[in-house]
Coordinates of C-alpha atoms in Angstrom, one line a residue:
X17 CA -145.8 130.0 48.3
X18 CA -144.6 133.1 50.1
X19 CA -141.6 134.7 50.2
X20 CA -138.8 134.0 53.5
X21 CA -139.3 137.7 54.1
X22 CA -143.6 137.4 54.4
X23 CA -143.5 134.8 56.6
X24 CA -144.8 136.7 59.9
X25 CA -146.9 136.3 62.8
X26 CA -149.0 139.5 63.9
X27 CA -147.9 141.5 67.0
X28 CA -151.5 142.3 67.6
X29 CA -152.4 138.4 67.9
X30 CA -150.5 137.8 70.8
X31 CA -152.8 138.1 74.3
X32 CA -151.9 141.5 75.7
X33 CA -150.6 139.9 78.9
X34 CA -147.9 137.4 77.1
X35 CA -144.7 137.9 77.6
X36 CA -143.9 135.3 75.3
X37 CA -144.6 135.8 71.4
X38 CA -146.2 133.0 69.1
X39 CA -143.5 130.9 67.7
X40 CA -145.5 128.1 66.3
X41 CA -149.1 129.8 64.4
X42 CA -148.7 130.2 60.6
X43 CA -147.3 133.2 59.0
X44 CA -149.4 136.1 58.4
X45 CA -149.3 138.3 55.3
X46 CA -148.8 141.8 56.5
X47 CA -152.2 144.2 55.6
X48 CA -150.7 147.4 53.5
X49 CA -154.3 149.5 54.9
X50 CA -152.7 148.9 58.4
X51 CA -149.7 150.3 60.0
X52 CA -151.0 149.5 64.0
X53 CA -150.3 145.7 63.4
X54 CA -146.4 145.0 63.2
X55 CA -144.8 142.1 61.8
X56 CA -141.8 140.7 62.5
X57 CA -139.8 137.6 61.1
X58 CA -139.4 134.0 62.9
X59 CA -138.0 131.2 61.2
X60 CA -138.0 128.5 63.8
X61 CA -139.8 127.4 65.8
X62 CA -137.7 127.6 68.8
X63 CA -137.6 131.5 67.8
X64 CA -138.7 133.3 71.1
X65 CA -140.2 136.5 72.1
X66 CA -140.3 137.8 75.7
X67 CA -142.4 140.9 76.1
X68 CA -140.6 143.1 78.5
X69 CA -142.8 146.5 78.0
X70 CA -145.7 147.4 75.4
X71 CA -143.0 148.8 73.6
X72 CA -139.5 146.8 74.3
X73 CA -139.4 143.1 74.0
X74 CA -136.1 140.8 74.3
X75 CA -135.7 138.2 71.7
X76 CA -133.7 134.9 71.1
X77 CA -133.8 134.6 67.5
X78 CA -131.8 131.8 65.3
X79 CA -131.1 133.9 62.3
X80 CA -130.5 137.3 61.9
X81 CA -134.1 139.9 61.3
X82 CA -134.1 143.1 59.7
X83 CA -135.7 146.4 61.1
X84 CA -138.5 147.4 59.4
X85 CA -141.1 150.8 59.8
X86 CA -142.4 149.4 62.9
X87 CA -140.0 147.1 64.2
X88 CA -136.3 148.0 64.9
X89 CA -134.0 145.0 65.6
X90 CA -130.6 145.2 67.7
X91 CA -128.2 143.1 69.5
X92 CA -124.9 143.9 71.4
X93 CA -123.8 140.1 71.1
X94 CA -120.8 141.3 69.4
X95 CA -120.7 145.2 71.0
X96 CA -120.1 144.4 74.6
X97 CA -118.5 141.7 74.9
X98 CA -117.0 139.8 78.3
X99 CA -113.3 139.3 78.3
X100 CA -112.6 135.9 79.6
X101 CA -110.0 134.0 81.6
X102 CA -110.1 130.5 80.4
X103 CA -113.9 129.5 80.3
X104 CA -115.7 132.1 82.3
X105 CA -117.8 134.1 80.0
X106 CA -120.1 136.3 82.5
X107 CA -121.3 138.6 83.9
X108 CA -120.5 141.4 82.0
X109 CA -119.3 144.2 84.4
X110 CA -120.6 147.5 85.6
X111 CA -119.6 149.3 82.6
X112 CA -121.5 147.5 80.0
X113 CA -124.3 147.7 82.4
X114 CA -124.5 151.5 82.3
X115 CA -123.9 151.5 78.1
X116 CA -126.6 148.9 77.6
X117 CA -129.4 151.2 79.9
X118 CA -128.2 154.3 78.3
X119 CA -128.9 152.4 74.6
X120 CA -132.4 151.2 75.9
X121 CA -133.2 154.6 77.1
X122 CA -132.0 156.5 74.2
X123 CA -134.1 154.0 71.8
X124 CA -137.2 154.6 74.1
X125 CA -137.2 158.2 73.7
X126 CA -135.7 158.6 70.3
X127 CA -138.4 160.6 68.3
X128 CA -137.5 158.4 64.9
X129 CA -138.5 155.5 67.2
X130 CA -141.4 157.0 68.9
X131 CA -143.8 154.3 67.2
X132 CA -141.7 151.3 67.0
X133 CA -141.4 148.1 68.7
X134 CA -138.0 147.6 70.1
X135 CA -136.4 144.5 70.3
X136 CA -133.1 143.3 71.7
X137 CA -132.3 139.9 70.1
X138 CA -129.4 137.6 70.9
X139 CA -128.7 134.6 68.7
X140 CA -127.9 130.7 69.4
X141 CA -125.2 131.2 71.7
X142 CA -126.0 130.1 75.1
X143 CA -123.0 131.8 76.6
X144 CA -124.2 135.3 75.0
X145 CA -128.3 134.9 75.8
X146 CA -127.0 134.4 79.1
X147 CA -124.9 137.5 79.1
X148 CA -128.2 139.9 77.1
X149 CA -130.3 138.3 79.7
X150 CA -128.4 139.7 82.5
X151 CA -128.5 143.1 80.5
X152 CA -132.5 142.9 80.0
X153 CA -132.9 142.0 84.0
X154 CA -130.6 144.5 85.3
X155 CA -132.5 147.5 83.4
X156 CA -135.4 145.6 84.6
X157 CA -134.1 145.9 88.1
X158 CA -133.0 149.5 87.8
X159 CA -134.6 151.3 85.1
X160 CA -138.1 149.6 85.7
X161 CA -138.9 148.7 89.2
X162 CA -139.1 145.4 88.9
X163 CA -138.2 142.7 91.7
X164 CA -135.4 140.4 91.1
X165 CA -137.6 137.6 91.1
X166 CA -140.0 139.6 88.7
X167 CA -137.4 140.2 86.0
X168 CA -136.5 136.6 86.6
X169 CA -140.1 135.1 86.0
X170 CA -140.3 137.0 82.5
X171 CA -137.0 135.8 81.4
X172 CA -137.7 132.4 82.6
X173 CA -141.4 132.2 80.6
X174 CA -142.4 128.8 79.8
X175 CA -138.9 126.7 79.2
X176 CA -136.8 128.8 78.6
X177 CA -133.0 129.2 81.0
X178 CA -129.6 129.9 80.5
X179 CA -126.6 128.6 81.8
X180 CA -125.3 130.0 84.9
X181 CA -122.4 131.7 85.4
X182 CA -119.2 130.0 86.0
X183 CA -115.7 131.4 87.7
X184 CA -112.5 131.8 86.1
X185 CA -110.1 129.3 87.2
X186 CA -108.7 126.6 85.1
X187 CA -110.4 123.4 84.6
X188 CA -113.9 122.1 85.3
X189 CA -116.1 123.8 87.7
X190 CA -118.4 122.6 90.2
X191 CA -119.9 126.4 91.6
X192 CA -122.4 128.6 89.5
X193 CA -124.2 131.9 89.7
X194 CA -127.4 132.6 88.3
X195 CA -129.0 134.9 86.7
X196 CA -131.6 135.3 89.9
X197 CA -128.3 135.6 92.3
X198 CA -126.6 138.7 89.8
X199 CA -130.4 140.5 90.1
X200 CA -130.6 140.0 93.4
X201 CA -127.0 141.8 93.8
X202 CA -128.1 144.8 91.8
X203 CA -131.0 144.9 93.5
X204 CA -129.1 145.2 97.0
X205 CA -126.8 147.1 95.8
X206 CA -129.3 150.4 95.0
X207 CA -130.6 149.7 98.4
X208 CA -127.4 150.2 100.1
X209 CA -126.3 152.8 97.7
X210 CA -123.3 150.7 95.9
X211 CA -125.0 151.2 92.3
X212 CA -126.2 155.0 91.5
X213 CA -125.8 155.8 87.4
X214 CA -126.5 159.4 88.4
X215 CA -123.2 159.4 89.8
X216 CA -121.4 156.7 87.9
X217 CA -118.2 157.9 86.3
X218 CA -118.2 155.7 83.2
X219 CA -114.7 157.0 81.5
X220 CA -113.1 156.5 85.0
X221 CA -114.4 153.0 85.5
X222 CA -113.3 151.8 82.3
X223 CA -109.8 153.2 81.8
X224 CA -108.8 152.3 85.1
X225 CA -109.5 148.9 85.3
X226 CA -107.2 148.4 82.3
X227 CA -103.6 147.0 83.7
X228 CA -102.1 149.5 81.9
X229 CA -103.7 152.2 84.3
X230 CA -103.6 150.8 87.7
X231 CA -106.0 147.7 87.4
X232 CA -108.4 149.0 89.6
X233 CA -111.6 149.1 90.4
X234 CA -114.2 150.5 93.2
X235 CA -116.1 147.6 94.7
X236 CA -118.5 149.9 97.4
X237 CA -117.9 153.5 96.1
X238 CA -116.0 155.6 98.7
X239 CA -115.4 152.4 100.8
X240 CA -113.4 149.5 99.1
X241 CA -111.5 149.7 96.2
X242 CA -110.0 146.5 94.6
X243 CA -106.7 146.7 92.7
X244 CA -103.8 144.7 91.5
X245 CA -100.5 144.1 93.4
X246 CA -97.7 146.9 93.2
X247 CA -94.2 145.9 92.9
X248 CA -91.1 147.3 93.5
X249 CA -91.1 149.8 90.5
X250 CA -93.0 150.5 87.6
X251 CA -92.1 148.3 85.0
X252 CA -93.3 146.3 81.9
X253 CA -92.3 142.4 82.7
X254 CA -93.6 138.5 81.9
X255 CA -96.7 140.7 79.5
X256 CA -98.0 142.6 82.2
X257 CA -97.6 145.9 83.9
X258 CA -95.9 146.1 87.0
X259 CA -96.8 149.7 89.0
X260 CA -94.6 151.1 92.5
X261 CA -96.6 151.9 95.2
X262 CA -95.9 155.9 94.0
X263 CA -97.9 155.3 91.3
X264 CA -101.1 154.6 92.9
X265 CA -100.4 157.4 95.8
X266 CA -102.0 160.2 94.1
X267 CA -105.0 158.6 93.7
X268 CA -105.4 157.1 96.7
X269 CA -105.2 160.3 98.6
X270 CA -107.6 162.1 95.9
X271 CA -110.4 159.5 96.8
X272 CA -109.5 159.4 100.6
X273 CA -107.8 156.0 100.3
X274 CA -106.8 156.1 104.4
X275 CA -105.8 151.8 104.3
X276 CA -103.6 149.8 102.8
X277 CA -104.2 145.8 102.7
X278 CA -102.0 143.8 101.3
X279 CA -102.6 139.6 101.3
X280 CA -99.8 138.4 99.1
X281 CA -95.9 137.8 99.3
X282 CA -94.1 141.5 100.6
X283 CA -92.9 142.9 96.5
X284 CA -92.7 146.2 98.2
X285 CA -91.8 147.6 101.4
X286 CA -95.0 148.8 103.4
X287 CA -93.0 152.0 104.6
X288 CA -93.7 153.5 101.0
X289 CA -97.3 153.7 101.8
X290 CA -96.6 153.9 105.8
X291 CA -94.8 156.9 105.6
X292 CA -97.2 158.4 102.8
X293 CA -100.0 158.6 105.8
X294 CA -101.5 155.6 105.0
X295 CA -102.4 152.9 107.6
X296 CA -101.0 149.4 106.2
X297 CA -101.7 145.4 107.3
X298 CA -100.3 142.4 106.1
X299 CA -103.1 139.5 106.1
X300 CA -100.6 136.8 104.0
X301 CA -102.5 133.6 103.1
X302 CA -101.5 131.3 100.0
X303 CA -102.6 132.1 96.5
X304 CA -105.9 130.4 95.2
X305 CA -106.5 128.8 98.9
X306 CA -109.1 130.5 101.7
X307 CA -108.2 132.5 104.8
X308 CA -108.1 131.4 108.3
X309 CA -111.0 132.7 110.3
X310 CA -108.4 135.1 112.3
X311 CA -107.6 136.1 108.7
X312 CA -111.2 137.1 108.2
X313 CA -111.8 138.5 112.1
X314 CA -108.2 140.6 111.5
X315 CA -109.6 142.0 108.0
X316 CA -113.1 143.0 109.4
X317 CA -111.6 144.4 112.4
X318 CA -108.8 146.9 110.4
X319 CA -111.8 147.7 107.9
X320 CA -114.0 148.3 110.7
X321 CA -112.2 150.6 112.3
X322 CA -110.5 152.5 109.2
X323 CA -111.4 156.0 109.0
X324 CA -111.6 156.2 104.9
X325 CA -111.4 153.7 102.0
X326 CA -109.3 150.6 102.3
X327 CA -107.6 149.2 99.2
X328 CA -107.2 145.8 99.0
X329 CA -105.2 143.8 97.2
X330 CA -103.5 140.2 96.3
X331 CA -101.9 139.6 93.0
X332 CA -104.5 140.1 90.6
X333 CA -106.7 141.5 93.1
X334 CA -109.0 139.1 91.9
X335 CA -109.3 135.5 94.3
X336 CA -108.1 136.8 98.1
X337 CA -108.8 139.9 97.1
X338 CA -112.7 139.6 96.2
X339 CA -113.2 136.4 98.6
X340 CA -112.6 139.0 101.8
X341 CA -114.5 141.6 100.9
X342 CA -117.1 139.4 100.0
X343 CA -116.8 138.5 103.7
X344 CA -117.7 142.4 104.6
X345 CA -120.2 142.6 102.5
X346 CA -121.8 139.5 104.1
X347 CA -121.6 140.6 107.5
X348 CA -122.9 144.0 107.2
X349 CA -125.2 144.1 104.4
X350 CA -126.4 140.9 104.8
X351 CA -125.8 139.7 101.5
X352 CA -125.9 136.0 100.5
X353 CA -122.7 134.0 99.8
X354 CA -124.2 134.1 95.7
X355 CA -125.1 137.4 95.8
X356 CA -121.7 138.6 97.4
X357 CA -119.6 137.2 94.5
X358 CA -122.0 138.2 91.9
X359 CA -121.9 141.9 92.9
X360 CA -117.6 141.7 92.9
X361 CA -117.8 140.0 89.9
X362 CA -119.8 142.9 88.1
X363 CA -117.3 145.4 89.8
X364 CA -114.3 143.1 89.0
X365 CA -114.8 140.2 87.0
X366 CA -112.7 137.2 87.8
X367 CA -112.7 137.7 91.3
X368 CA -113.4 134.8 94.1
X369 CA -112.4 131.6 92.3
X370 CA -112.5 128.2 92.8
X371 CA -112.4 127.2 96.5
X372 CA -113.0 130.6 97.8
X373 CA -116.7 130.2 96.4
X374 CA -118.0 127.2 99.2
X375 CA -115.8 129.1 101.6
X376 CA -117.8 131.7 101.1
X377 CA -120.7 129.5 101.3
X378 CA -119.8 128.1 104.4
X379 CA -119.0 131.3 105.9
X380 CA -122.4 132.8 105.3
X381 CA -124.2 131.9 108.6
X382 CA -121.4 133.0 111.3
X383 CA -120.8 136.0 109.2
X384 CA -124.6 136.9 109.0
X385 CA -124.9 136.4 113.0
X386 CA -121.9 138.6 113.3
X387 CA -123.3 141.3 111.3
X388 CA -126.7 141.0 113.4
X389 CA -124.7 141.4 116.8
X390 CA -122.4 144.3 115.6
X391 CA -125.2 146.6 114.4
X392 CA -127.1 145.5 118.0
X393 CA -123.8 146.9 119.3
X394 CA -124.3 149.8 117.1
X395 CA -128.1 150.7 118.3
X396 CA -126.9 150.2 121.8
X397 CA -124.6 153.2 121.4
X398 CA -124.9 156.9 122.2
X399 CA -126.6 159.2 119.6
X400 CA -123.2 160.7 117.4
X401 CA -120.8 158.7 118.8
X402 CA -117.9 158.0 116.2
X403 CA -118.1 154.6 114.2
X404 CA -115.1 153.8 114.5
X405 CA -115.3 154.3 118.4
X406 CA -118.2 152.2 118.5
X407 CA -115.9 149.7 116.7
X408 CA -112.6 150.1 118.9
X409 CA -115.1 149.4 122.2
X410 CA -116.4 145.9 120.7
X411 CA -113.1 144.9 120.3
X412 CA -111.9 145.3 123.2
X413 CA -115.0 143.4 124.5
X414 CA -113.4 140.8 122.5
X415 CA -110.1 141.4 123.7
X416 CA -108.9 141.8 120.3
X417 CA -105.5 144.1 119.4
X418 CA -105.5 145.8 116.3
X419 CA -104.2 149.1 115.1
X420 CA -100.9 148.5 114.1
X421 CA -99.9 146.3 117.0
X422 CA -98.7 142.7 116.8
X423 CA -101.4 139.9 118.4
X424 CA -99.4 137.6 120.9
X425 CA -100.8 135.0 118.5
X426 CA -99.9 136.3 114.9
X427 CA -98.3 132.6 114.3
X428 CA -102.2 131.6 114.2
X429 CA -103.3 133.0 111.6
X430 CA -99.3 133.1 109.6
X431 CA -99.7 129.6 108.3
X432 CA -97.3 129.8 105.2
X433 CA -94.6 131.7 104.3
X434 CA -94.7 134.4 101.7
X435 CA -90.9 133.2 100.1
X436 CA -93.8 130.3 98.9
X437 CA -94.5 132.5 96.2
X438 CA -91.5 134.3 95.7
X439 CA -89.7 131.6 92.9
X440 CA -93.2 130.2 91.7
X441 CA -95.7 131.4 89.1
X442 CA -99.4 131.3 90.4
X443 CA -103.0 131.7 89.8
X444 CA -102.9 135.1 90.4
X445 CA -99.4 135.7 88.3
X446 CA -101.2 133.3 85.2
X447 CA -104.6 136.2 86.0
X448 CA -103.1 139.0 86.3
X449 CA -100.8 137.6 82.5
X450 CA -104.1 136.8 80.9
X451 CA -106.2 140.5 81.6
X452 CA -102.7 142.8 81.0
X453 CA -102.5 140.9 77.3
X454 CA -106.3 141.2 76.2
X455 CA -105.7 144.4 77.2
X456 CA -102.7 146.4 76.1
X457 CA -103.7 147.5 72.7
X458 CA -101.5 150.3 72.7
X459 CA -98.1 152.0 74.0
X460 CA -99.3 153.1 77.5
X461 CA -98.3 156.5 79.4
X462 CA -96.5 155.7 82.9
X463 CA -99.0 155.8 85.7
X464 CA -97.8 157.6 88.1
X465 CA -97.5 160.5 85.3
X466 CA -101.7 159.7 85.0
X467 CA -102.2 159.5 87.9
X468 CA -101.0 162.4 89.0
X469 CA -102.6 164.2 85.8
X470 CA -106.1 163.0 86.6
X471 CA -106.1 164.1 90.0
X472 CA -107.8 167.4 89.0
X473 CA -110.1 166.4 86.9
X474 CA -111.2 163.5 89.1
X475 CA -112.8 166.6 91.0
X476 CA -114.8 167.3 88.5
X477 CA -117.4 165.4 88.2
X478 CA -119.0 163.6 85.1
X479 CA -122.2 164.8 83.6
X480 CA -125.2 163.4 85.5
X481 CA -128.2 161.4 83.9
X482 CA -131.2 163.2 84.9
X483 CA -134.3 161.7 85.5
X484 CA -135.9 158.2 87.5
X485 CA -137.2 156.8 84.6
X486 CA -134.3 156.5 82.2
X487 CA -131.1 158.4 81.1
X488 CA -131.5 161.2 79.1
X489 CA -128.2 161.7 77.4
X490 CA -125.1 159.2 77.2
X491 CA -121.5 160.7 77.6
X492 CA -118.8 157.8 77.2
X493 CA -115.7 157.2 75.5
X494 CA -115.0 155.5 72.4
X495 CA -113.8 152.0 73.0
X496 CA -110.8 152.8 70.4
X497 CA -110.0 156.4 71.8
X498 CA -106.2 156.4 72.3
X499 CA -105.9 159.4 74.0
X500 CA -105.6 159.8 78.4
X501 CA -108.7 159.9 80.8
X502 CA -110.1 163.5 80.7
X503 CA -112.9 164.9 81.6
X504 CA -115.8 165.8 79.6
X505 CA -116.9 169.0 81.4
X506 CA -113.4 170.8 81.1
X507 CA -113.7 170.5 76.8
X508 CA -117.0 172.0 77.2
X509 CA -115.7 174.3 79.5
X510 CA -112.5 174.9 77.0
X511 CA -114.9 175.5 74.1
X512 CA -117.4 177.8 76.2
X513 CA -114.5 179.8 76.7
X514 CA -113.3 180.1 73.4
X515 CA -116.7 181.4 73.1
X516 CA -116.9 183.5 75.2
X517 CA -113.6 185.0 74.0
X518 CA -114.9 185.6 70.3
X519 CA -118.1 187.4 71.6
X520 CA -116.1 191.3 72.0
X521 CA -113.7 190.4 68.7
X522 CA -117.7 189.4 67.1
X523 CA -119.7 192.5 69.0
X524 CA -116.9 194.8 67.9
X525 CA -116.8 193.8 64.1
X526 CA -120.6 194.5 64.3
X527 CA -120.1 197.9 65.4
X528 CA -117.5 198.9 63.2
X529 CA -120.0 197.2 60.3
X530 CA -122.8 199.3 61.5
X531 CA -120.6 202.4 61.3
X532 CA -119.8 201.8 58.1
X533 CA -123.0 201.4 56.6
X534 CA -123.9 204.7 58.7
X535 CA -121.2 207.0 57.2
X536 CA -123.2 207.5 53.6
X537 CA -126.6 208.6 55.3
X538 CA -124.4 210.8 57.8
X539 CA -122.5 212.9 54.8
X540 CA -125.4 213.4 53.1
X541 CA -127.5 215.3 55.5
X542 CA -123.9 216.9 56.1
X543 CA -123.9 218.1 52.5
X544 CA -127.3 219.2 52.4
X545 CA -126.2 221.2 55.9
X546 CA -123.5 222.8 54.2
X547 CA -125.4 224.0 50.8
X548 CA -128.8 225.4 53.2
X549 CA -125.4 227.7 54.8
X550 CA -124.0 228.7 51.4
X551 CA -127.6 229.8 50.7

C-alpha cells in the first residue's frame, strides 16, 4: 500500500495537447533516475488540471498539495480576496488584476523556478474558482494573446463551469455575468485603450477607492471617473465618511476633471464646484430605479460635449452612477449591455444593480444605432475640426439645448423630487455604510489635506512594467501599510540623493587616507635628501 504522499499521476503521461490532466488513472510511483517527469498529488477524482502553458497550469484541487523540486503549488484564495455587499462575491477589481499578472510573471521568470511546473490551484469553493478563473482568463487575455472565447474554451474543458457573477443588491437575483462577458470586457477594453498596466498606477488605484480617501475610481482613464457623493462638509457620520466638495477640488483639477455630474438629492450647493471652473449638471432620478431616456440623451449630450473628464456621481457612486456610463460606453464603443457592467464592475465593483442591469439590456440596440450614426456624423466632418464642435452641430440638428441652459421641457425628464431622499435611508446610503466599514481599518488623515498633498506626486509617474510579454518588476504597496499615498520614485530619488551627497564627504576621506599613507615614503627620501647635503 503506498503512502497518501506517492500517490501521483505522471505529468509526462498526459497527451501534449490536453489541457486537462488525468484525474482518474492509477497513481504512479515517482522514478528517483528521472527528474524530466513531475509528479504531483490528486486525491479525488473530481481533482482537475487545466493546462494553461507548457509551463503554468490552473488547478481545482479538493485538498491542499505541497510544492515539491519540480512542482510549485500556489493559490490567492485567501490573498485577494473580493469585498462583498451582501451576496456578490465577484469580479475581483482592477487592482487584484494587475497583482495576480505581476505574481504569474514574476514566477515565470524567477531563476529558482526556471524548471518548475507552476500551478495556480483554488479549492472547493465555487464562489472563489470563479473568482481564480477570472484571474487565469484575464492574464490569458492580456499577458498571452489569447481570445476571449479561447481563454474561455480552456477553462470550460470537458464539464467543468463556475457560477456567474451576481450584483450587489439585497435579496435574490435574477441577472448574471459570466466569466466569457468579464473576458470580453478586458479584451475591449485594451482595444480602446481603457486597460494599459504599463501605465497603471496601482498605489493610486487602491488607496483611493477606500471611503476614507475620496471613494473614487477611474472608469475610462482620463475620461470618466466614478466617485461617491460629497456632502456638505467633511465629516465622519452613520459609519461612513462624508467629504465637501473642497476636498475632491484639487484632484479634479490635477487630472483635468472639467464636469461635474451629479444624479442624487442636492447635499451641496453646485456653486462650490461652479465657481471652482467646473461645468456642473443635475440629472436627478430615484435611487436604485433607471433613468428616463431624456436622462440618458441629457447625460450623453453634456459628456459629449465636455472638454475634459466628467465625474460622475450618485450616492455610492455605484447603481446610477455605473448604469449611465455604461450607457456611454455602449454607444460609442459598442460594447454589449454584459460587457458594459462587467468592465464598471472591475473598475468599481458594486456598481449597476438590480433593475439597472435589463435596463441596460434593453437599452443596448437604440444605444448601439446611436453610436453608429454619431461616428457617421463624425466621418462626415472636416479634417481637424474640434470634437466637441462636431458634437454641439448634431445637437442642434436635433434641436437639443444643453450647455448650462434650461430645456423648455425639464419637467420631462424631473419625474421625482429629490426631498424623496432627503429623510430616507437608501440603497445607495445602506452601499455606501457597508464599503466605508469593511474598510476603515484605521484613523484616516482628512482629505482635502491628501488631496492636496498628492497633487505633486500624482505628476510623477509610477514605475512602468517593461516588456509585451510579462512584467518585469512589481512595485505596490503593502495591503497593511498605514502610512499616506506616496510615490515610489521620489524615495528613490530621496535615497539617490543622499547618495549622491556622501560621494565628496567619501572621495574626500579617500584622499586624506591616501595622504596619509604617503607621508612615511615622502620623509624618507626627504631624510635621505638632507644627509646626501650634509655630506
Amino acid at each position: 500500500m503506498k503512502r497518501k504522499s506517492e500517490r501521483r499521476p505522471n505529468w509526462a503521461a498526459a497527451p501534449p495537447c490536453s489541457r486537462r490532466c488525468s484525474s482518474s488513472s492509477p497513481g504512479v510511483k515517482k522514478s528517483r533516475s528521472s527528474t524530466s517527469q513531475e509528479l504531483h498529488h490528486l486525491d479525488r477524482q473530481d481533482d482537475l488540471y487545466l493546462d494553461i502553458t507548457d509551463r503554468l497550469c490552473f488547478a481545482i484541487l479538493y485538498s491542499r498539495p505541497k510544492s515539491s523540486s519540480n512542482v510549485h503549488y500556489f493559490s490567492i484564495d485567501n490573498e485577494l480576496e473580493y469585498e462583498n455587499f451582501y451576496a456578490d462575491f465577484g469580479p475581483l477589481n482592477l487592482a487584484m488584476v494587475y497583482r495576480y499578472c505581476c505574481k504569474i510573471n514574476k514566477k515565470l521568470k524567477s531563476i529558482t523556478m526556471m524548471r518548475k511546473k507552476i500551478i495556480h490551484f483554488t479549492g472547493p469553493d465555487q464562489r472563489k474558482q470563479a473568482n481564480a478563473a477570472f484571474l487565469v482568463g484575464c492574464y490569458m487575455v492580456i499577458y498571452l494573446g489569447k481570445t476571449p472565447e479561447e481563454a474561455y474554451r480552456i477553462l470550460m474543458f470537458g464539464d467543468t463551469s463556475y457560477i456567474p457573477f451576481r450584483d450587489a443588491a439585497y435579496g435574490s437575483c435574477n441577472f448574471y455575468i459570466t466569466l466569457l462577458d468579464c473576458f470580453y470586457a478586458v479584451k475591449k477594453a485594451m482595444q480602446y485603450g481603457f486597460l494599459n498596466f504599463n501605465s497603471f498606477n496601482l498605489d493610486e488605484y487602491e488607496y483611493y477607492e477606500k471611503a476614507e480617501n475620496g471613494d473614487l475610481n477611474w472608469i475610462i482613464p482620463d475620461r470618466f471617473l466614478a466617485f461617491c457623493g460629497p456632502h456638505s462638509r467633511t465629516r465622519l457620520e452613520s459609519g461612513y465618511h462624508q467629504h465637501s466638495p473642497e476636498a475632491y477640488i484639487p484632484y479634479f483639477k490635477n487630472h483635468n476633471v472639467t464636469t461635474i455630474i451629479r444624479l442624487n438629492k442636492r447635499m451641496y450647493d453646485a456653486k462650490r464646484f461652479t465657481n471652482a471652473g467646473f461645468d456642473h449638471y443635475d440629472l436627478f432620478f430615484a435611487d436604485g430605479s433607471t433613468p428616463t431616456d431624456a436622462i440618458v440623451k441629457e447625460f450623453l449630450d453634456v459628456c459629449e460635449n465636455a472638454e475634459g473628464a466628467i465625474a460622475v456621481h450618485c450616492k455610492a457612486g455605484l447603481g446610477r452612477t455605473g448604469t449611465l456610463i455604461a450607457c456611454y460606453i455602449m454607444k460609442h464603443y459598442r460594447m454589449t449591455a454584459t460587457e458594459a457592467i462587467a468592465w464598471v464592475r472591475i473598475c468599481r465593483p458594486g456598481s449597476v444593480i438590480g433593475p439597472q442591469q435589463q435596463f441596460l439590456m434593453m437599452k443596448q440596440a437604440s444605444l448601439w444605432l446611436e453610436g453608429d450614426y454619431f461616428r457617421q456624423k463624425l466621418k462626415g466632418q472636416e479634417n481637424g475640426r474640434h470634437r466637441a464642435a462636431v458634437s454641439k452641430l448634431l445637437l442642434a440638428v436635433d434641436d437639443i439645448s444643453i450647455n448650462g441652459v434650461e430645456n423648455e421641457d425639464k419637467q420631462e425628464h424631473e419625474l421625482y423630487s429629490d426631498d424623496d431622499e432627503i429623510n430616507a435611508v437608501t440603497q445607495g446610503d445602506r452601499l455606501r455604510a457597508l464599503k466605508s466599514r469593511r474598510q476603515s481599518k484605521t484613523n484616516a488623515i482628512p482629505l482635502t489635506v491628501i488631496l492636496q498633498s498628492s497633487v505633486q506626486s500624482c505628476k510623477t509617474s509610477e514605475p512602468n512594467i517593461s516588456g509585451s510579454a510579462g512584467i518585469t518588476k512589481r512595485t505596490t504597496r503593502s495591503a497593511s501599510r498605514k502610512s499616506s499615498f506616496k510615490s515610489l520614485i521620489p524615495q528613490r530619488e530621496r535615497r539617490k540623493r543622499n547618495a549622491l551627497q556622501q560621494m565628496p564627504f567619501m572621495a574626500l576621506w579617500y584622499s586624506h587616507c591616501s595622504a596619509a599613507f604617503a607621508l612615511p615614503s615622502f620623509f624618507i627620501v626627504f631624510l635621505l635628501f638632507f644627509n646626501f647635503l650634509q655630506n
